[in-house]
Short mmCIF file of C-alpha atoms and ligand atoms in Angstrom, two decimals:
data_model
loop_
_atom_site.label_atom_id
_atom_site.label_comp_id
_atom_site.label_asym_id
_atom_site.label_seq_id
_atom_site.Cartn_x
_atom_site.Cartn_y
_atom_site.Cartn_z
CA MET A 10 0.00 0.00 0.00
CA SER A 11 1.48 3.33 -0.99
CA ALA A 12 1.67 6.20 1.44
CA PHE A 13 -1.00 7.91 -0.65
CA SER A 14 -3.58 5.25 -0.13
CA ASP A 15 -3.25 5.75 3.59
CA PRO A 16 -6.57 7.28 4.63
CA ALA A 17 -4.75 9.49 7.08
CA ALA A 18 -2.86 11.10 4.22
CA ILE A 19 -5.99 11.81 2.19
CA GLN A 20 -8.10 13.18 5.04
CA PRO A 21 -6.44 16.60 5.40
CA LEU A 22 -6.57 17.07 1.65
CA LEU A 23 -10.26 16.22 1.60
CA GLU A 24 -10.81 18.84 4.26
CA ALA A 25 -8.81 21.38 2.34
CA LEU A 26 -10.92 20.66 -0.72
CA SER A 27 -14.13 21.11 1.21
CA PHE A 28 -12.95 24.63 2.07
CA SER A 29 -11.92 25.49 -1.48
CA PRO A 30 -14.04 23.36 -3.78
CA ASP A 31 -13.02 25.51 -6.76
CA ASN A 32 -9.36 24.67 -6.44
CA LEU A 33 -9.03 22.57 -9.56
CA PRO A 34 -5.46 21.29 -9.14
CA LEU A 35 -6.25 20.25 -5.57
CA ARG A 36 -9.44 18.55 -6.70
CA LYS A 37 -7.59 16.56 -9.36
CA HIS A 38 -4.97 15.54 -6.85
CA VAL A 39 -7.48 14.39 -4.25
CA ALA A 40 -9.56 12.56 -6.81
CA ALA A 41 -6.50 10.73 -8.14
CA LEU A 42 -5.58 9.68 -4.60
CA LEU A 43 -9.07 8.37 -3.94
CA LEU A 44 -8.95 6.44 -7.20
CA GLN A 45 -5.57 5.00 -6.29
CA ALA A 46 -6.83 4.03 -2.88
CA GLY A 47 -9.75 2.22 -4.45
CA ARG A 48 -12.27 4.61 -2.88
CA LEU A 49 -14.13 4.69 -6.17
CA ALA A 50 -17.48 6.11 -5.10
CA GLU A 51 -15.79 9.10 -3.50
CA ALA A 52 -13.47 9.48 -6.46
CA GLU A 53 -16.49 9.49 -8.75
CA ASP A 54 -18.16 12.28 -6.78
CA THR A 55 -14.99 14.31 -6.68
CA TYR A 56 -14.50 14.07 -10.43
CA ARG A 57 -18.11 14.76 -11.20
CA VAL A 58 -18.25 17.90 -9.14
CA GLY A 59 -15.12 19.03 -10.97
CA LEU A 60 -16.69 18.29 -14.34
CA ARG A 61 -19.71 20.32 -13.42
CA GLN A 62 -17.34 23.26 -12.97
CA THR A 63 -15.13 22.54 -16.00
CA PRO A 64 -16.99 20.06 -18.19
CA THR A 65 -14.20 19.54 -20.72
CA ASP A 66 -11.14 19.17 -18.52
CA PRO A 67 -9.25 16.17 -19.94
CA ASP A 68 -7.74 15.08 -16.61
CA LEU A 69 -11.12 15.04 -14.93
CA GLN A 70 -12.66 13.19 -17.86
CA LEU A 71 -9.95 10.57 -17.90
CA GLY A 72 -10.15 10.17 -14.13
CA LEU A 73 -13.90 9.69 -14.23
CA ALA A 74 -13.58 7.19 -17.06
CA GLU A 75 -11.05 5.24 -15.01
CA VAL A 76 -13.37 5.27 -12.03
CA TYR A 77 -16.20 3.91 -14.18
CA ALA A 78 -13.91 1.25 -15.59
CA GLY A 79 -12.99 0.34 -12.01
CA LEU A 80 -16.65 0.13 -11.06
CA SER A 81 -17.32 -2.12 -14.08
CA LYS A 82 -19.59 0.57 -15.50
CA THR A 83 -18.09 -0.16 -18.86
CA SER A 84 -20.60 1.67 -21.01
CA ALA A 85 -20.28 4.80 -18.92
CA ALA A 86 -16.52 4.55 -19.18
CA PHE A 87 -16.83 4.32 -22.96
CA VAL A 88 -18.98 7.42 -23.12
CA VAL A 89 -16.57 9.52 -21.13
CA VAL A 90 -13.38 8.32 -22.76
CA GLU A 91 -14.79 8.67 -26.27
CA GLU A 92 -15.90 12.18 -25.52
CA LEU A 93 -12.41 12.93 -24.28
CA LEU A 94 -10.85 11.44 -27.40
CA ALA A 95 -13.17 13.45 -29.59
CA SER A 96 -11.57 16.64 -28.25
CA TYR A 97 -8.09 15.25 -27.61
CA PRO A 98 -7.38 12.68 -30.30
CA GLU A 99 -3.72 12.50 -29.29
CA HIS A 100 -4.33 11.69 -25.63
CA ALA A 101 -2.22 8.56 -25.14
CA ARG A 102 -3.61 7.51 -21.75
CA ALA A 103 -7.14 7.91 -23.00
CA HIS A 104 -6.33 5.59 -25.90
CA LEU A 105 -4.86 3.12 -23.47
CA LEU A 106 -8.01 3.10 -21.34
CA HIS A 107 -10.07 2.84 -24.50
CA ALA A 108 -8.02 -0.22 -25.49
CA ARG A 109 -8.71 -1.86 -22.13
CA LEU A 110 -12.42 -1.21 -22.43
CA LEU A 111 -12.52 -2.56 -25.97
CA ALA A 112 -10.67 -5.67 -24.88
CA ARG A 113 -13.08 -6.11 -22.03
CA THR A 114 -16.05 -6.03 -24.40
CA GLY A 115 -14.44 -8.50 -26.77
CA GLN A 116 -13.58 -6.04 -29.53
CA LEU A 117 -10.08 -7.31 -29.91
CA ALA A 118 -9.09 -5.83 -33.24
CA ALA A 119 -10.21 -2.40 -32.15
CA ALA A 120 -8.49 -2.88 -28.79
CA ARG A 121 -5.22 -3.72 -30.50
CA GLU A 122 -5.51 -0.67 -32.70
CA ALA A 123 -6.26 1.59 -29.75
CA TYR A 124 -3.29 0.19 -27.88
CA GLU A 125 -1.01 0.87 -30.84
CA THR A 126 -2.34 4.41 -31.05
CA ALA A 127 -1.61 4.92 -27.36
CA GLN A 128 1.95 3.71 -27.85
CA HIS A 129 2.33 5.85 -30.92
CA TYR A 130 1.64 8.99 -28.90
CA ASN A 131 3.52 7.83 -25.86
CA PRO A 132 5.90 4.91 -26.36
CA ALA A 133 6.55 4.80 -22.62
CA LEU A 134 2.97 3.74 -21.90
CA GLU A 135 2.73 0.02 -21.57
CA ASP A 136 0.23 -2.46 -20.28
CA ALA A 137 1.74 -5.92 -20.18
CA GLU A 138 -1.44 -7.46 -18.83
CA LEU A 139 -3.50 -6.09 -21.69
CA VAL A 140 -0.96 -7.27 -24.26
CA ALA A 141 -1.00 -10.76 -22.81
CA GLN A 142 -4.79 -10.76 -22.76
CA LEU A 143 -5.00 -9.68 -26.38
CA ARG A 144 -2.54 -12.35 -27.44
CA GLU A 145 -4.33 -15.06 -25.55
CA ARG A 146 -7.75 -14.15 -26.87
CA ALA A 147 -6.45 -13.75 -30.42
CA ALA A 148 -5.35 -17.37 -30.32
CA ALA A 149 -8.84 -18.42 -29.29
CA GLN A 150 -10.62 -16.36 -31.93
CA PRO A 151 -10.46 -16.19 -35.71
CA ALA A 152 -8.39 -13.40 -37.25
CA HIS A 153 -9.74 -9.86 -37.13
CA GLY A 154 -11.24 -10.24 -33.74
CA GLY A 155 -14.91 -9.91 -32.94
CA PRO A 156 -17.75 -9.94 -35.39
CA PRO A 157 -18.71 -6.28 -35.81
CA PRO A 158 -21.57 -6.28 -38.29
CA GLU A 159 -20.49 -5.16 -41.74
CA ALA A 160 -21.96 -1.93 -43.01
CA PRO A 161 -24.62 -2.88 -45.49
CA GLY A 162 -23.60 -2.47 -49.10
CA ASN A 163 -25.77 -0.99 -51.80
CA ALA A 164 -25.48 -3.83 -54.23
CA GLY A 165 -28.77 -5.47 -54.91
CA LEU A 166 -30.54 -3.55 -52.19
CA VAL A 167 -34.25 -4.13 -52.28
CA ILE A 168 -36.24 -1.60 -50.38
CA ASP A 169 -39.16 -2.91 -48.48
CA GLU A 170 -41.28 0.15 -47.89
CA HIS A 171 -43.40 -1.46 -45.25
CA ALA A 172 -40.64 -3.09 -43.31
CA LEU A 173 -39.61 -0.17 -41.27
CA PHE A 174 -41.58 2.99 -40.99
CA SER A 175 -45.13 3.99 -41.08
CA GLY A 176 -44.67 7.52 -42.20
CA LEU A 177 -44.09 8.36 -45.84
CA GLU A 178 -46.31 11.32 -46.65
CA LYS A 179 -46.84 14.22 -48.98
CA PRO A 180 -47.81 16.89 -46.45
CA LYS A 181 -50.57 19.27 -47.41
CA ILE A 182 -49.66 21.84 -44.81
CA ASN A 183 -46.97 24.49 -45.28
CA PHE A 184 -45.54 27.43 -43.35
CA SER A 185 -48.86 29.26 -43.50
CA ASP A 186 -50.31 26.58 -41.23
CA VAL A 187 -47.68 27.25 -38.62
CA GLY A 188 -48.72 30.16 -36.42
CA GLY A 189 -45.96 32.64 -35.64
CA MET A 190 -42.39 31.30 -35.45
CA GLU A 191 -41.13 33.75 -38.07
CA PRO A 192 -37.49 33.62 -36.95
CA VAL A 193 -37.44 29.83 -36.98
CA LYS A 194 -39.08 29.69 -40.39
CA GLU A 195 -36.53 32.15 -41.72
CA GLU A 196 -33.71 30.06 -40.31
CA ILE A 197 -35.09 26.98 -42.01
CA ARG A 198 -35.42 28.81 -45.31
CA LEU A 199 -31.88 30.05 -45.14
CA LYS A 200 -30.20 26.98 -43.87
CA ILE A 201 -31.92 24.13 -45.58
CA ILE A 202 -34.55 25.24 -48.08
CA HIS A 203 -32.43 27.63 -50.14
CA PRO A 204 -29.47 25.25 -50.40
CA LEU A 205 -31.92 22.65 -51.70
CA GLN A 206 -33.44 25.04 -54.22
CA TYR A 207 -30.27 26.75 -55.41
CA PRO A 208 -27.48 24.21 -55.03
CA ASP A 209 -25.41 25.71 -57.87
CA LEU A 210 -25.50 29.16 -56.34
CA TYR A 211 -24.28 27.80 -53.04
CA LYS A 212 -21.51 25.86 -54.78
CA ALA A 213 -20.45 28.95 -56.73
CA TYR A 214 -19.87 30.80 -53.46
CA GLY A 215 -18.14 27.83 -51.98
CA LYS A 216 -20.77 27.51 -49.29
CA ALA A 217 -21.21 24.05 -47.94
CA THR A 218 -24.63 22.49 -48.26
CA GLY A 219 -25.83 19.34 -46.58
CA GLY A 220 -25.94 18.57 -42.93
CA GLY A 221 -29.00 18.49 -40.81
CA LEU A 222 -31.07 20.80 -38.70
CA LEU A 223 -31.93 19.97 -35.13
CA LEU A 224 -35.04 21.52 -33.61
CA TYR A 225 -35.15 21.51 -29.86
CA GLY A 226 -37.34 22.96 -27.19
CA PRO A 227 -40.11 22.26 -24.69
CA PRO A 228 -42.77 19.70 -25.57
CA GLY A 229 -45.79 20.64 -27.60
CA CYS A 230 -44.41 23.78 -29.18
CA GLY A 231 -44.63 22.66 -32.77
CA LYS A 232 -41.36 20.95 -33.70
CA THR A 233 -43.05 18.02 -35.40
CA HIS A 234 -45.68 20.28 -36.92
CA LEU A 235 -42.98 22.57 -38.28
CA ALA A 236 -40.92 19.73 -39.79
CA ARG A 237 -43.99 18.47 -41.61
CA ALA A 238 -44.78 22.00 -42.81
CA THR A 239 -41.20 22.36 -44.06
CA ALA A 240 -41.72 19.40 -46.36
CA GLY A 241 -45.02 20.90 -47.54
CA GLU A 242 -43.34 24.25 -48.11
CA VAL A 243 -40.96 22.78 -50.72
CA GLN A 244 -43.44 20.16 -51.92
CA ALA A 245 -41.12 17.44 -50.81
CA SER A 246 -41.96 14.02 -49.46
CA PHE A 247 -41.86 13.64 -45.73
CA ILE A 248 -40.61 10.63 -43.88
CA ASN A 249 -41.47 10.78 -40.22
CA VAL A 250 -39.29 8.46 -38.20
CA GLY A 251 -40.99 8.28 -34.85
CA ILE A 252 -39.95 6.88 -31.55
CA ASN A 253 -41.44 3.46 -32.32
CA ASP A 254 -39.54 3.16 -35.57
CA ILE A 255 -36.38 4.02 -33.72
CA LEU A 256 -37.06 1.52 -30.98
CA ASP A 257 -37.72 -1.12 -33.61
CA MET A 258 -34.33 -0.39 -35.01
CA TRP A 259 -32.78 -1.40 -31.75
CA LEU A 260 -34.20 -4.85 -32.24
CA GLY A 261 -32.15 -6.79 -34.70
CA ASN A 262 -31.11 -5.90 -38.18
CA SER A 263 -30.89 -2.34 -37.10
CA GLU A 264 -28.07 -1.00 -39.27
CA LYS A 265 -29.68 -2.40 -42.35
CA ASN A 266 -33.03 -0.84 -41.45
CA LEU A 267 -31.46 2.52 -40.89
CA HIS A 268 -29.61 2.29 -44.17
CA GLN A 269 -32.82 1.42 -45.99
CA LEU A 270 -34.49 4.40 -44.46
CA PHE A 271 -31.87 6.74 -45.88
CA GLU A 272 -32.03 4.93 -49.22
CA MET A 273 -35.77 5.43 -49.25
CA ALA A 274 -35.32 9.15 -48.63
CA ARG A 275 -32.71 9.38 -51.40
CA LEU A 276 -35.07 7.70 -53.84
CA GLN A 277 -37.86 10.07 -52.82
CA ALA A 278 -35.74 13.22 -53.12
CA PRO A 279 -36.62 15.97 -52.68
CA CYS A 280 -37.50 14.66 -49.30
CA VAL A 281 -37.49 15.73 -45.68
CA LEU A 282 -36.22 12.89 -43.53
CA PHE A 283 -37.31 13.69 -40.02
CA PHE A 284 -36.14 11.93 -36.89
CA ASP A 285 -38.56 12.77 -34.13
CA GLU A 286 -37.20 12.32 -30.62
CA VAL A 287 -33.78 11.72 -32.08
CA ASP A 288 -32.18 11.37 -28.66
CA ALA A 289 -33.48 7.80 -28.70
CA LEU A 290 -31.10 7.14 -31.56
CA ALA A 291 -28.29 9.56 -30.95
CA ALA A 292 -28.08 9.79 -27.20
CA ASN A 293 -24.91 9.30 -25.27
CA ARG A 294 -26.90 7.39 -22.71
CA HIS A 295 -24.84 4.63 -21.28
CA ASP A 296 -27.04 1.72 -22.23
CA LEU A 297 -26.78 2.73 -25.86
CA ARG A 298 -23.03 2.47 -25.73
CA GLN A 299 -22.95 -1.26 -25.52
CA SER A 300 -21.12 -2.57 -28.52
CA ALA A 301 -24.33 -3.59 -30.29
CA GLY A 302 -25.69 -0.10 -29.82
CA ARG A 303 -22.48 1.47 -30.98
CA SER A 304 -22.77 0.02 -34.43
CA LEU A 305 -26.23 1.52 -34.95
CA VAL A 306 -24.96 4.89 -33.78
CA ASN A 307 -21.97 4.56 -36.09
CA GLN A 308 -24.24 3.65 -38.95
CA PHE A 309 -26.32 6.75 -38.29
CA LEU A 310 -23.20 8.91 -38.34
CA ALA A 311 -22.03 7.32 -41.59
CA GLU A 312 -25.41 7.89 -43.25
CA LEU A 313 -25.47 11.51 -42.14
CA ASP A 314 -21.98 11.97 -43.56
CA GLY A 315 -23.18 10.53 -46.84
CA ALA A 316 -20.45 7.96 -46.51
CA THR A 317 -22.52 5.25 -48.14
CA ARG A 318 -24.30 7.45 -50.70
CA THR A 319 -24.81 11.12 -51.31
CA ASN A 320 -27.66 12.82 -49.49
CA GLU A 321 -28.32 15.35 -52.23
CA GLY A 322 -31.94 16.46 -52.20
CA VAL A 323 -32.53 15.03 -48.75
CA LEU A 324 -33.22 17.52 -45.97
CA ILE A 325 -32.36 15.89 -42.72
CA MET A 326 -34.21 17.25 -39.71
CA ALA A 327 -34.53 16.01 -36.19
CA ALA A 328 -36.25 17.06 -33.02
CA THR A 329 -35.53 16.55 -29.36
CA ASN A 330 -36.51 17.87 -25.95
CA ALA A 331 -33.05 17.05 -24.62
CA PRO A 332 -30.32 18.18 -27.00
CA TRP A 333 -27.80 17.95 -24.16
CA HIS A 334 -28.17 14.19 -24.20
CA LEU A 335 -27.06 13.91 -27.78
CA ASP A 336 -23.73 12.31 -28.40
CA ALA A 337 -21.24 15.09 -29.18
CA ALA A 338 -20.32 13.33 -32.42
CA PHE A 339 -23.72 14.29 -33.85
CA ARG A 340 -22.96 17.98 -33.64
CA ARG A 341 -19.90 17.93 -35.87
CA PRO A 342 -19.98 19.86 -39.14
CA GLY A 343 -22.06 18.17 -41.81
CA ARG A 344 -24.19 16.40 -39.22
CA PHE A 345 -26.64 18.19 -36.92
CA ASP A 346 -24.50 21.27 -36.97
CA ARG A 347 -27.43 23.69 -37.00
CA ILE A 348 -29.50 23.72 -33.88
CA VAL A 349 -32.58 25.87 -33.45
CA LEU A 350 -34.68 26.55 -30.38
CA VAL A 351 -38.44 26.30 -30.89
CA THR A 352 -39.95 28.42 -28.14
CA PRO A 353 -43.53 28.54 -26.89
CA PRO A 354 -45.64 30.76 -29.14
CA ASP A 355 -45.76 34.48 -28.38
CA GLU A 356 -49.08 36.31 -28.18
CA ALA A 357 -49.54 36.75 -31.92
CA ALA A 358 -48.50 33.17 -32.54
CA ARG A 359 -50.95 31.93 -29.88
CA ALA A 360 -53.74 33.77 -31.67
CA ALA A 361 -52.64 32.16 -34.93
CA VAL A 362 -52.54 28.71 -33.34
CA LEU A 363 -56.01 29.21 -31.82
CA GLU A 364 -57.26 30.35 -35.20
CA VAL A 365 -55.99 27.11 -36.74
CA LEU A 366 -57.45 25.00 -33.91
CA LEU A 367 -60.90 26.61 -34.10
CA ARG A 368 -61.20 26.35 -37.87
CA GLU A 369 -64.45 24.66 -38.88
CA LYS A 370 -65.85 24.59 -35.34
CA PRO A 371 -69.21 26.17 -34.51
CA LEU A 372 -68.29 29.55 -33.02
CA ALA A 373 -70.41 32.24 -31.43
CA ALA A 374 -69.89 35.83 -32.54
CA SER A 375 -68.41 36.58 -29.11
CA VAL A 376 -65.25 34.55 -29.84
CA ASN A 377 -62.13 36.68 -29.97
CA VAL A 378 -58.93 34.67 -30.24
CA ALA A 379 -56.68 37.69 -29.70
CA ALA A 380 -58.22 38.20 -26.26
CA VAL A 381 -57.70 34.53 -25.40
CA ALA A 382 -54.11 34.73 -26.62
CA ALA A 383 -53.51 37.71 -24.36
CA LYS A 384 -54.62 35.69 -21.34
CA THR A 385 -52.46 32.60 -22.01
CA PRO A 386 -48.78 33.49 -21.73
CA GLY A 387 -46.46 30.48 -21.64
CA LEU A 388 -48.95 28.02 -23.11
CA SER A 389 -47.58 25.76 -25.82
CA GLY A 390 -49.40 24.76 -28.99
CA ALA A 391 -50.34 21.50 -27.31
CA ASP A 392 -51.60 23.38 -24.23
CA LEU A 393 -53.77 25.53 -26.47
CA LYS A 394 -55.12 22.41 -28.09
CA ALA A 395 -56.02 21.12 -24.61
CA LEU A 396 -57.69 24.46 -23.89
CA VAL A 397 -59.85 24.24 -26.99
CA ASP A 398 -60.73 20.61 -26.22
CA THR A 399 -61.77 21.55 -22.70
CA ALA A 400 -63.98 24.36 -23.97
CA ILE A 401 -65.58 22.07 -26.53
CA GLU A 402 -66.28 19.40 -23.91
CA ALA A 403 -68.04 21.91 -21.68
CA ARG A 404 -70.18 23.08 -24.56
CA LEU A 405 -70.92 19.52 -25.56
CA ARG A 406 -72.26 18.71 -22.11
CA GLU A 407 -74.59 21.72 -22.28
CA SER A 408 -75.68 20.78 -25.78
CA MET A 409 -76.56 17.24 -24.68
CA LYS A 410 -78.74 18.56 -21.92
CA LEU A 411 -80.57 20.82 -24.33
CA GLY A 412 -80.58 18.34 -27.17
CA ARG A 413 -79.26 20.85 -29.72
CA PRO A 414 -75.71 22.02 -30.67
CA LEU A 415 -74.54 25.23 -29.05
CA PRO A 416 -71.72 27.29 -30.55
CA ILE A 417 -68.55 27.87 -28.55
CA GLU A 418 -68.64 31.13 -26.63
CA GLN A 419 -65.76 33.35 -25.66
CA ASN A 420 -66.54 32.57 -22.05
CA ASP A 421 -65.98 28.83 -22.62
CA LEU A 422 -62.51 29.59 -23.90
CA LEU A 423 -61.69 31.96 -21.07
CA THR A 424 -62.93 29.49 -18.45
CA ALA A 425 -60.84 26.75 -20.01
CA ALA A 426 -57.84 29.09 -20.08
CA LYS A 427 -57.99 29.31 -16.29
CA GLU A 428 -57.81 25.54 -15.99
CA ILE A 429 -54.87 24.89 -18.28
CA ARG A 430 -51.39 25.22 -16.82
CA ALA A 431 -48.39 26.02 -18.98
CA SER A 432 -46.55 22.75 -19.48
CA THR A 433 -43.31 24.37 -20.60
CA LYS A 434 -42.09 25.78 -17.27
CA GLU A 435 -40.39 22.63 -16.07
CA TRP A 436 -38.56 22.25 -19.32
CA PHE A 437 -37.13 25.74 -19.06
CA ALA A 438 -36.02 25.13 -15.49
CA THR A 439 -33.91 22.21 -16.68
CA ALA A 440 -32.79 23.90 -19.86
CA LYS A 441 -31.63 26.95 -17.95
CA ASN A 442 -29.13 24.86 -16.03
CA TYR A 443 -27.64 23.38 -19.16
CA ALA A 444 -27.52 26.80 -20.79
CA LEU A 445 -25.75 28.28 -17.80
CA TYR A 446 -23.34 25.48 -17.00
CA SER A 447 -22.66 23.49 -20.13
CA ASN A 448 -23.16 26.00 -22.87
CA GLU A 449 -20.15 25.15 -24.93
CA GLY A 450 -19.59 27.49 -27.84
CA GLY A 451 -22.83 29.23 -26.87
CA VAL A 452 -25.05 26.50 -28.37
CA TYR A 453 -27.77 27.26 -25.86
CA ASP A 454 -27.57 31.05 -25.93
CA ASP A 455 -31.07 31.13 -27.42
CA ILE A 456 -32.42 29.73 -24.16
CA LEU A 457 -30.73 32.46 -22.15
CA VAL A 458 -32.03 35.12 -24.53
CA TYR A 459 -35.55 33.72 -24.30
CA LEU A 460 -35.37 33.77 -20.51
CA GLY A 461 -34.07 37.33 -20.58
CA ILE A 462 -30.76 36.35 -18.97
CA LYS A 463 -28.71 37.31 -21.99
CA LYS A 464 -29.10 40.10 -24.56
CA PRO A 465 -29.73 38.96 -28.10
CA SER A 466 -26.65 39.35 -30.27
CA ALA A 467 -27.00 41.84 -33.06
N1 ATP B 529 -47.15 27.26 -34.31
C1 ATP B 529 -48.15 26.40 -34.38
N2 ATP B 529 -49.14 26.56 -35.28
C2 ATP B 529 -50.17 25.69 -35.36
N3 ATP B 529 -50.31 24.60 -34.57
C3 ATP B 529 -49.35 24.39 -33.67
C4 ATP B 529 -48.22 25.25 -33.52
N4 ATP B 529 -47.44 24.80 -32.53
C5 ATP B 529 -48.03 23.68 -32.11
N5 ATP B 529 -49.17 23.43 -32.76
C6 ATP B 529 -50.08 22.30 -32.53
O1 ATP B 529 -49.79 21.82 -31.23
C7 ATP B 529 -49.68 20.41 -31.20
C8 ATP B 529 -48.33 19.99 -30.68
O2 ATP B 529 -47.31 20.34 -31.58
P1 ATP B 529 -46.14 19.34 -31.95
O3 ATP B 529 -46.55 17.95 -31.80
O4 ATP B 529 -45.57 19.76 -33.27
O5 ATP B 529 -45.13 19.72 -30.79
P2 ATP B 529 -43.64 19.18 -30.53
O6 ATP B 529 -42.81 20.38 -30.31
O7 ATP B 529 -43.26 18.26 -31.62
O8 ATP B 529 -43.84 18.43 -29.17
P3 ATP B 529 -43.01 17.20 -28.55
O9 ATP B 529 -41.72 17.76 -28.09
O10 ATP B 529 -43.89 16.78 -27.45
O11 ATP B 529 -42.88 16.21 -29.67
C9 ATP B 529 -49.94 19.95 -32.62
O12 ATP B 529 -51.26 19.47 -32.66
C10 ATP B 529 -49.78 21.16 -33.49
O13 ATP B 529 -50.69 21.10 -34.54
MG1 MG B 530 -42.92 16.18 -31.59
#
């Protein structure tokens, strides 16, 4: 036992840290000692608090990954070390840990490669145990290690339209059916519609096209509605990949299904390929990092990159309530590099949404949507839909009693408005924390601007 692992030696340092929790060098030192001493739970806490303060510190990331590896939380260790390697591709010790994790999960070829990379960057790093393990297992297994599923080829691909997804449509709605949201619409025009319509112009100016747009925001504020309207706006086909389609993909044959989906979109071009609740497919959640899950995630990345076939004429959109759970790899250029906040509708937009919702309903002359909009700050599109449903139900009950249909009165709407609570508050409470504490490169500035914490940039 080294002097460091002596609890008596760590104790004073722990106390010192409790008095100056922001002392980063001290924190790293204490955490490393705890790790060395095998006090893994405490080491984990110490690293995690540090990462909350400085989310991208490579020492803290590596330390936490080592703790996870020690706790046999292999998937979690993968997540952290891969994130670290994404920002520090020459980090030898990270490659070494990666090699150990790969070996542990039976990915021997990849483990060997990672070990060689580690040695390339730091020849002094060695792990005799790992080398022996790799040699031993190689003897027991056919060449080229484990059986990572091959990426599906294009040759002879037969697309089975019914195999995978329910949603191939030709939407009849367009931007005029989306109340308000002018800035978001403009962003969509600029970033994905114009490049689709004028590809030569964009090429002439050397502007990159391609890549996807990620809509994020609180539930019920029109992300799905807007994606569908985007397809209608350019008279493109719309493929709506919902949560069930994504979950199906996790069950067997997943890479092939995902590939077919992209192929389908390419055949249908111009086409909007929309991944609703994309965090189910692109999350860095630990359970998705198991090696089987990895290959689906990798397939998704490859398809986005157009590595198997070009995505020309395919607008890739996705939506999520939790962009912070997306794997960092999805945000790289050419992937979901454009990320747009869809906020709850403002007053004018609420009036527009109500207008749409009350179309073709029996209305009394008293109905004034602008006045209802003024009384419903914070309500989402879905909340407004609930409001209208509540008002209709009340009227319906009256009508049954009387035995004849009664039109909806302004009062029904106002009474319903008092009953409906804004469902977006909780989301903003969570989002605010991410925007304040892990707002790398200002990705979440829009949240801070919406909440009035930050001034909009000119
Ligand atoms: N701006 C809007 N104009 C017209 N209708 C809207 C608007 N925003 C939302 N709605 C209506 O509100 C309902 C919810 O919207 P939608 O499903 O698109 O929300 P979402 O942001 O995708 O929510 P979630 O995050 O829960 O998937 C839909 O019925 C939609 O028609
Ligand atoms: Mg949705």
